[in-house]
Amino acid sequence: MTADSLSFLTCFCFGQVVIFLPALCRKMGIPYCVVKSKARLGSVVHKKTATVLAFTEIRKEDQAALNKLKESIKTNFNDRFAELNRRWGGGIMGAKTVHKVAMYEKQKAKELATRMGEM
């Protein structure tokens, strides 16, 4: 892939591909986006499904449309990677985790009290 290519990934492809390709594209400065279904990606290449799609050679008459698409992908997804990555999750724990953390804290406090009592 070169710096002027463009990559599309589906969120249903293999885990190693989903983790490795975005990092590689970011490192090489290649715009990429994640498409929700393999069928949408496959319709571009006239196949039933496709997991990864990379444009490397473009006809001159399609170059303007591709540049517009690359620019929108870059501004909406690639340039906002750090912002989107930071907001992922939210730090809200479930009821079971809250209970386990409370049990661990209670156990730590009890251990600390017994240590202080020994000294």
Coordinates of C-alpha atoms in Angstrom, one line a residue, residues 6 9 11 18 29 35-36 47 52-53 55 59 66 71 76 79 82 92-93 97 99 103 109 115:
L6 CA -7.4 4.1 0.7
L9 CA -12.3 -2.7 6.8
C11 CA -15.9 -5.0 11.7
V18 CA -9.0 -5.7 12.7
G29 CA -0.6 7.7 6.8
V35 CA -17.7 -0.5 7.4
K36 CA -20.5 -2.2 9.3
K47 CA -18.9 -10.0 -4.9
V52 CA -10.9 -5.8 3.4
L53 CA -10.8 -3.5 0.5
F55 CA -7.9 1.0 -3.6
R59 CA -9.2 5.9 -13.0
L66 CA -12.1 9.4 -4.4
E71 CA -10.9 13.7 2.8
N76 CA -14.3 12.2 10.4
D79 CA -7.9 12.6 12.6
A82 CA -7.3 9.8 19.7
I92 CA -18.8 2.7 34.6
M93 CA -18.6 -0.6 36.5
T97 CA -17.7 -5.5 39.7
H99 CA -19.6 -5.6 44.7
M103 CA -15.3 -6.8 49.0
A109 CA -9.0 -2.7 55.5
R115 CA -1.3 -5.5 60.9

